[in-house]
């Protein structure tokens, strides 16, 4: 083949565990909703910065330190993060990885989360707790988009890997991992049920 692909952008998507996901997600959803009821500062922050939704990102973002439910989730997530790091050929021998932040996102109808990245970490991701039918997925942007200054548009039948965006459906029980510099967004939720996810950042030292 005269043409080969280089510098790929990897995205990881796997079920968190092989069995017991519905029970786990029922417990997590209860805890997420209780947190929203309890976290007045988070509700105030969300009213300004996360219209229509609730996130504990700015108020309670170390949930794994204070809740055994979230601490148990951390253990499971870390296994996936290690697997993904190996797939990326990251050399972490002699180093440790650490979950630095873990927070809850509840998106009722109309809530959206515009394009962003996750500073101060090397790997980030989301675990899906409640995903009503037709709720929005996680949309990633080609990290080279700003460099395509004079490129013609893509044909409508472009291969998926050549398109400027890819959307992973939100599926309860799945964990999605990506390198923290990769911009992404959640389009507006257009269904009347709440979509609940738990997002997190890892660092290494
Ligand atoms: Fe994010």
PDB file of C-alpha atoms and ligand atoms in Angstrom:
ATOM      1  CA  UNK A   1       0.000   0.000   0.000  1.00  0.00           C
ATOM      2  CA  UNK A   2       1.554   3.338  -1.009  1.00  0.00           C
ATOM      3  CA  UNK A   3      -0.572   5.261   1.509  1.00  0.00           C
ATOM      4  CA  UNK A   4      -0.577   4.428   5.192  1.00  0.00           C
ATOM      5  CA  UNK A   5      -2.221   6.048   8.215  1.00  0.00           C
ATOM      6  CA  UNK A   6      -0.082   7.527  11.021  1.00  0.00           C
ATOM      7  CA  UNK A   7      -0.697   9.386  14.271  1.00  0.00           C
ATOM      8  CA  UNK A   8      -4.003   7.769  15.125  1.00  0.00           C
ATOM      9  CA  UNK A   9      -6.379   9.101  17.779  1.00  0.00           C
ATOM     10  CA  UNK A  10      -7.573   6.284  20.012  1.00  0.00           C
ATOM     11  CA  UNK A  11     -10.907   6.083  21.818  1.00  0.00           C
ATOM     12  CA  UNK A  12     -11.712   3.167  24.140  1.00  0.00           C
ATOM     13  CA  UNK A  13     -15.227   1.846  24.749  1.00  0.00           C
ATOM     14  CA  UNK A  14     -16.004  -1.262  26.803  1.00  0.00           C
ATOM     15  CA  UNK A  15     -18.611  -2.511  29.279  1.00  0.00           C
ATOM     16  CA  UNK A  16     -17.416  -1.702  32.814  1.00  0.00           C
ATOM     17  CA  UNK A  17     -17.858  -5.336  33.895  1.00  0.00           C
ATOM     18  CA  UNK A  18     -19.173  -8.615  32.559  1.00  0.00           C
ATOM     19  CA  UNK A  19     -22.210  -9.015  34.839  1.00  0.00           C
ATOM     20  CA  UNK A  20     -24.267  -7.109  37.394  1.00  0.00           C
ATOM     21  CA  UNK A  21     -24.468  -3.812  35.549  1.00  0.00           C
ATOM     22  CA  UNK A  22     -28.238  -3.131  36.035  1.00  0.00           C
ATOM     23  CA  UNK A  23     -27.936  -3.520  39.822  1.00  0.00           C
ATOM     24  CA  UNK A  24     -24.803  -1.379  39.966  1.00  0.00           C
ATOM     25  CA  UNK A  25     -26.415   1.342  37.864  1.00  0.00           C
ATOM     26  CA  UNK A  26     -29.536   1.395  40.038  1.00  0.00           C
ATOM     27  CA  UNK A  27     -27.335   2.035  43.084  1.00  0.00           C
ATOM     28  CA  UNK A  28     -25.255   4.638  41.266  1.00  0.00           C
ATOM     29  CA  UNK A  29     -28.335   6.455  39.911  1.00  0.00           C
ATOM     30  CA  UNK A  30     -29.798   6.642  43.442  1.00  0.00           C
ATOM     31  CA  UNK A  31     -26.560   8.036  44.762  1.00  0.00           C
ATOM     32  CA  UNK A  32     -26.249  10.568  41.917  1.00  0.00           C
ATOM     33  CA  UNK A  33     -29.777  11.873  42.533  1.00  0.00           C
ATOM     34  CA  UNK A  34     -29.213  12.037  46.295  1.00  0.00           C
ATOM     35  CA  UNK A  35     -26.057  13.998  45.652  1.00  0.00           C
ATOM     36  CA  UNK A  36     -27.979  16.518  43.540  1.00  0.00           C
ATOM     37  CA  UNK A  37     -30.529  16.933  46.351  1.00  0.00           C
ATOM     38  CA  UNK A  38     -27.762  17.439  48.896  1.00  0.00           C
ATOM     39  CA  UNK A  39     -25.335  19.593  46.878  1.00  0.00           C
ATOM     40  CA  UNK A  40     -26.794  23.115  47.004  1.00  0.00           C
ATOM     41  CA  UNK A  41     -23.498  24.698  45.911  1.00  0.00           C
ATOM     42  CA  UNK A  42     -23.388  22.392  42.883  1.00  0.00           C
ATOM     43  CA  UNK A  43     -26.960  23.230  41.950  1.00  0.00           C
ATOM     44  CA  UNK A  44     -26.149  26.949  42.131  1.00  0.00           C
ATOM     45  CA  UNK A  45     -23.014  26.483  40.014  1.00  0.00           C
ATOM     46  CA  UNK A  46     -24.917  24.371  37.503  1.00  0.00           C
ATOM     47  CA  UNK A  47     -27.712  26.953  37.177  1.00  0.00           C
ATOM     48  CA  UNK A  48     -25.082  29.410  35.897  1.00  0.00           C
ATOM     49  CA  UNK A  49     -22.723  27.124  34.029  1.00  0.00           C
ATOM     50  CA  UNK A  50     -24.658  23.990  33.060  1.00  0.00           C
ATOM     51  CA  UNK A  51     -28.087  25.320  32.091  1.00  0.00           C
ATOM     52  CA  UNK A  52     -30.928  22.931  32.719  1.00  0.00           C
ATOM     53  CA  UNK A  53     -28.669  20.246  34.194  1.00  0.00           C
ATOM     54  CA  UNK A  54     -26.744  19.359  37.327  1.00  0.00           C
ATOM     55  CA  UNK A  55     -23.043  18.600  37.589  1.00  0.00           C
ATOM     56  CA  UNK A  56     -20.933  18.196  40.706  1.00  0.00           C
ATOM     57  CA  UNK A  57     -17.830  19.160  38.681  1.00  0.00           C
ATOM     58  CA  UNK A  58     -17.215  22.404  40.564  1.00  0.00           C
ATOM     59  CA  UNK A  59     -18.522  21.413  43.997  1.00  0.00           C
ATOM     60  CA  UNK A  60     -17.978  17.708  44.683  1.00  0.00           C
ATOM     61  CA  UNK A  61     -15.440  16.324  42.238  1.00  0.00           C
ATOM     62  CA  UNK A  62     -13.617  13.859  44.493  1.00  0.00           C
ATOM     63  CA  UNK A  63     -16.560  11.565  45.093  1.00  0.00           C
ATOM     64  CA  UNK A  64     -14.313   8.474  45.135  1.00  0.00           C
ATOM     65  CA  UNK A  65     -12.809   9.750  48.410  1.00  0.00           C
ATOM     66  CA  UNK A  66     -16.115  10.122  50.232  1.00  0.00           C
ATOM     67  CA  UNK A  67     -18.374   7.351  49.014  1.00  0.00           C
ATOM     68  CA  UNK A  68     -17.790   3.606  49.016  1.00  0.00           C
ATOM     69  CA  UNK A  69     -19.994   3.282  45.915  1.00  0.00           C
ATOM     70  CA  UNK A  70     -17.767   5.634  43.955  1.00  0.00           C
ATOM     71  CA  UNK A  71     -14.582   4.167  45.466  1.00  0.00           C
ATOM     72  CA  UNK A  72     -15.657   0.745  44.169  1.00  0.00           C
ATOM     73  CA  UNK A  73     -16.269   2.293  40.765  1.00  0.00           C
ATOM     74  CA  UNK A  74     -12.778   3.814  40.847  1.00  0.00           C
ATOM     75  CA  UNK A  75     -11.188   0.367  41.179  1.00  0.00           C
ATOM     76  CA  UNK A  76     -13.050  -0.909  38.140  1.00  0.00           C
ATOM     77  CA  UNK A  77     -12.294   2.185  36.073  1.00  0.00           C
ATOM     78  CA  UNK A  78      -8.593   2.001  36.881  1.00  0.00           C
ATOM     79  CA  UNK A  79      -8.369  -1.460  35.312  1.00  0.00           C
ATOM     80  CA  UNK A  80      -9.769  -0.059  32.062  1.00  0.00           C
ATOM     81  CA  UNK A  81      -7.444   2.938  32.181  1.00  0.00           C
ATOM     82  CA  UNK A  82      -4.432   0.622  32.545  1.00  0.00           C
ATOM     83  CA  UNK A  83      -5.598  -1.444  29.576  1.00  0.00           C
ATOM     84  CA  UNK A  84      -6.059   1.657  27.433  1.00  0.00           C
ATOM     85  CA  UNK A  85      -2.654   3.041  28.471  1.00  0.00           C
ATOM     86  CA  UNK A  86      -1.081  -0.236  27.337  1.00  0.00           C
ATOM     87  CA  UNK A  87      -2.871   0.006  24.007  1.00  0.00           C
ATOM     88  CA  UNK A  88      -1.409   3.506  23.639  1.00  0.00           C
ATOM     89  CA  UNK A  89       2.090   2.082  24.355  1.00  0.00           C
ATOM     90  CA  UNK A  90       2.481   4.415  27.343  1.00  0.00           C
ATOM     91  CA  UNK A  91       5.427   3.429  29.514  1.00  0.00           C
ATOM     92  CA  UNK A  92       4.153   3.678  33.092  1.00  0.00           C
ATOM     93  CA  UNK A  93       6.712   1.315  34.624  1.00  0.00           C
ATOM     94  CA  UNK A  94       7.832   2.746  37.944  1.00  0.00           C
ATOM     95  CA  UNK A  95       5.000   5.258  37.929  1.00  0.00           C
ATOM     96  CA  UNK A  96       1.548   5.332  39.380  1.00  0.00           C
ATOM     97  CA  UNK A  97      -1.710   6.510  37.903  1.00  0.00           C
ATOM     98  CA  UNK A  98      -4.243   8.306  40.045  1.00  0.00           C
ATOM     99  CA  UNK A  99      -7.891   9.198  39.715  1.00  0.00           C
ATOM    100  CA  UNK A 100      -7.848  12.920  40.497  1.00  0.00           C
ATOM    101  CA  UNK A 101     -11.476  13.923  39.915  1.00  0.00           C
ATOM    102  CA  UNK A 102     -14.729  12.062  39.578  1.00  0.00           C
ATOM    103  CA  UNK A 103     -18.045  13.874  39.263  1.00  0.00           C
ATOM    104  CA  UNK A 104     -21.689  13.366  38.376  1.00  0.00           C
ATOM    105  CA  UNK A 105     -23.571  14.807  35.401  1.00  0.00           C
ATOM    106  CA  UNK A 106     -27.366  14.758  35.215  1.00  0.00           C
ATOM    107  CA  UNK A 107     -28.814  16.042  31.957  1.00  0.00           C
ATOM    108  CA  UNK A 108     -32.607  16.445  31.779  1.00  0.00           C
ATOM    109  CA  UNK A 109     -34.257  17.437  28.512  1.00  0.00           C
ATOM    110  CA  UNK A 110     -32.566  20.489  26.852  1.00  0.00           C
ATOM    111  CA  UNK A 111     -29.311  20.213  28.853  1.00  0.00           C
ATOM    112  CA  UNK A 112     -26.144  20.162  26.736  1.00  0.00           C
ATOM    113  CA  UNK A 113     -22.401  20.258  27.312  1.00  0.00           C
ATOM    114  CA  UNK A 114     -20.495  22.284  24.717  1.00  0.00           C
ATOM    115  CA  UNK A 115     -17.050  21.479  23.259  1.00  0.00           C
ATOM    116  CA  UNK A 116     -14.329  21.144  25.865  1.00  0.00           C
ATOM    117  CA  UNK A 117     -11.233  19.224  26.914  1.00  0.00           C
ATOM    118  CA  UNK A 118      -9.989  18.121  30.328  1.00  0.00           C
ATOM    119  CA  UNK A 119      -6.891  20.065  31.441  1.00  0.00           C
ATOM    120  CA  UNK A 120      -4.423  18.867  34.118  1.00  0.00           C
ATOM    121  CA  UNK A 121      -4.857  15.171  33.372  1.00  0.00           C
ATOM    122  CA  UNK A 122      -3.612  12.675  30.812  1.00  0.00           C
ATOM    123  CA  UNK A 123      -6.607  10.399  30.443  1.00  0.00           C
ATOM    124  CA  UNK A 124     -10.305  11.092  30.936  1.00  0.00           C
ATOM    125  CA  UNK A 125     -13.543   9.309  30.452  1.00  0.00           C
ATOM    126  CA  UNK A 126     -17.163   8.774  31.253  1.00  0.00           C
ATOM    127  CA  UNK A 127     -19.187   5.933  32.690  1.00  0.00           C
ATOM    128  CA  UNK A 128     -22.860   5.767  31.699  1.00  0.00           C
ATOM    129  CA  UNK A 129     -25.433   5.174  34.432  1.00  0.00           C
ATOM    130  CA  UNK A 130     -28.815   6.071  32.910  1.00  0.00           C
ATOM    131  CA  UNK A 131     -29.186   6.447  29.145  1.00  0.00           C
ATOM    132  CA  UNK A 132     -32.777   6.826  27.936  1.00  0.00           C
ATOM    133  CA  UNK A 133     -33.488   5.750  24.373  1.00  0.00           C
ATOM    134  CA  UNK A 134     -32.355   8.436  21.885  1.00  0.00           C
ATOM    135  CA  UNK A 135     -30.425  10.467  24.463  1.00  0.00           C
ATOM    136  CA  UNK A 136     -27.318  12.177  23.047  1.00  0.00           C
ATOM    137  CA  UNK A 137     -24.000  10.389  22.716  1.00  0.00           C
ATOM    138  CA  UNK A 138     -20.452  11.664  23.155  1.00  0.00           C
ATOM    139  CA  UNK A 139     -19.238  13.558  20.096  1.00  0.00           C
ATOM    140  CA  UNK A 140     -15.488  13.835  19.454  1.00  0.00           C
ATOM    141  CA  UNK A 141     -13.773  16.291  17.136  1.00  0.00           C
ATOM    142  CA  UNK A 142     -10.749  15.516  14.949  1.00  0.00           C
ATOM    143  CA  UNK A 143      -7.907  17.169  16.918  1.00  0.00           C
ATOM    144  CA  UNK A 144      -6.366  18.407  13.637  1.00  0.00           C
ATOM    145  CA  UNK A 145      -9.480  20.285  12.555  1.00  0.00           C
ATOM    146  CA  UNK A 146      -7.929  23.732  13.119  1.00  0.00           C
ATOM    147  CA  UNK A 147      -5.030  22.779  10.810  1.00  0.00           C
ATOM    148  CA  UNK A 148      -7.152  21.889   7.794  1.00  0.00           C
ATOM    149  CA  UNK A 149      -6.869  25.431   6.434  1.00  0.00           C
ATOM    150  CA  UNK A 150      -7.295  24.766   2.717  1.00  0.00           C
ATOM    151  CA  UNK A 151      -8.549  21.207   2.605  1.00  0.00           C
ATOM    152  CA  UNK A 152     -11.616  20.543   0.470  1.00  0.00           C
ATOM    153  CA  UNK A 153     -14.667  19.127   2.212  1.00  0.00           C
ATOM    154  CA  UNK A 154     -15.014  15.364   2.585  1.00  0.00           C
ATOM    155  CA  UNK A 155     -17.243  13.355   0.281  1.00  0.00           C
ATOM    156  CA  UNK A 156     -20.523  12.332   1.861  1.00  0.00           C
ATOM    157  CA  UNK A 157     -19.486   8.672   1.734  1.00  0.00           C
ATOM    158  CA  UNK A 158     -16.152   9.364   3.523  1.00  0.00           C
ATOM    159  CA  UNK A 159     -14.870   6.471   5.600  1.00  0.00           C
ATOM    160  CA  UNK A 160     -15.631   6.910   9.280  1.00  0.00           C
ATOM    161  CA  UNK A 161     -11.963   7.396  10.169  1.00  0.00           C
ATOM    162  CA  UNK A 162     -11.741  10.274   7.653  1.00  0.00           C
ATOM    163  CA  UNK A 163     -14.673  12.234   8.992  1.00  0.00           C
ATOM    164  CA  UNK A 164     -14.132  15.301  11.214  1.00  0.00           C
ATOM    165  CA  UNK A 165     -16.398  14.030  14.005  1.00  0.00           C
ATOM    166  CA  UNK A 166     -17.367  10.726  15.539  1.00  0.00           C
ATOM    167  CA  UNK A 167     -20.205  10.164  17.997  1.00  0.00           C
ATOM    168  CA  UNK A 168     -20.204   7.295  20.468  1.00  0.00           C
ATOM    169  CA  UNK A 169     -23.734   6.425  21.617  1.00  0.00           C
ATOM    170  CA  UNK A 170     -24.264   6.709  25.380  1.00  0.00           C
ATOM    171  CA  UNK A 171     -24.997   3.183  26.598  1.00  0.00           C
ATOM    172  CA  UNK A 172     -25.562   2.462  30.275  1.00  0.00           C
ATOM    173  CA  UNK A 173     -22.827   0.185  31.572  1.00  0.00           C
ATOM    174  CA  UNK A 174     -20.166   1.320  29.100  1.00  0.00           C
ATOM    175  CA  UNK A 175     -17.014   3.191  29.936  1.00  0.00           C
ATOM    176  CA  UNK A 176     -15.476   5.461  27.309  1.00  0.00           C
ATOM    177  CA  UNK A 177     -11.865   6.596  27.661  1.00  0.00           C
ATOM    178  CA  UNK A 178      -9.905   9.156  25.654  1.00  0.00           C
ATOM    179  CA  UNK A 179      -6.740  11.202  26.010  1.00  0.00           C
ATOM    180  CA  UNK A 180      -7.629  14.372  27.909  1.00  0.00           C
ATOM    181  CA  UNK A 181      -6.608  16.751  25.093  1.00  0.00           C
ATOM    182  CA  UNK A 182      -9.274  15.393  22.735  1.00  0.00           C
ATOM    183  CA  UNK A 183     -12.132  17.876  22.413  1.00  0.00           C
ATOM    184  CA  UNK A 184     -15.636  16.550  22.804  1.00  0.00           C
ATOM    185  CA  UNK A 185     -19.187  17.601  23.555  1.00  0.00           C
ATOM    186  CA  UNK A 186     -22.595  16.260  24.469  1.00  0.00           C
ATOM    187  CA  UNK A 187     -25.315  17.683  22.220  1.00  0.00           C
ATOM    188  CA  UNK A 188     -28.612  18.738  23.813  1.00  0.00           C
ATOM    189  CA  UNK A 189     -30.745  16.021  25.321  1.00  0.00           C
ATOM    190  CA  UNK A 190     -33.962  15.958  23.302  1.00  0.00           C
ATOM    191  CA  UNK A 191     -35.815  13.267  25.230  1.00  0.00           C
ATOM    192  CA  UNK A 192     -37.855  13.936  28.387  1.00  0.00           C
ATOM    193  CA  UNK A 193     -35.906  11.519  30.605  1.00  0.00           C
ATOM    194  CA  UNK A 194     -32.709  12.323  32.495  1.00  0.00           C
ATOM    195  CA  UNK A 195     -29.380  11.085  31.185  1.00  0.00           C
ATOM    196  CA  UNK A 196     -26.907  10.335  34.001  1.00  0.00           C
ATOM    197  CA  UNK A 197     -23.172   9.859  33.611  1.00  0.00           C
ATOM    198  CA  UNK A 198     -20.076   9.930  35.796  1.00  0.00           C
ATOM    199  CA  UNK A 199     -16.969  11.597  34.395  1.00  0.00           C
ATOM    200  CA  UNK A 200     -13.405  11.382  35.638  1.00  0.00           C
ATOM    201  CA  UNK A 201      -9.771  12.389  35.104  1.00  0.00           C
ATOM    202  CA  UNK A 202      -6.576  10.442  35.681  1.00  0.00           C
ATOM    203  CA  UNK A 203      -3.081  11.733  36.144  1.00  0.00           C
ATOM    204  CA  UNK A 204       0.275   9.971  36.487  1.00  0.00           C
ATOM    205  CA  UNK A 205       3.425  10.617  38.496  1.00  0.00           C
TER     206      UNK A 205
HETATM  207 FE1  LIG B   1     -15.811  15.991  29.066  1.00  0.00          FE
END
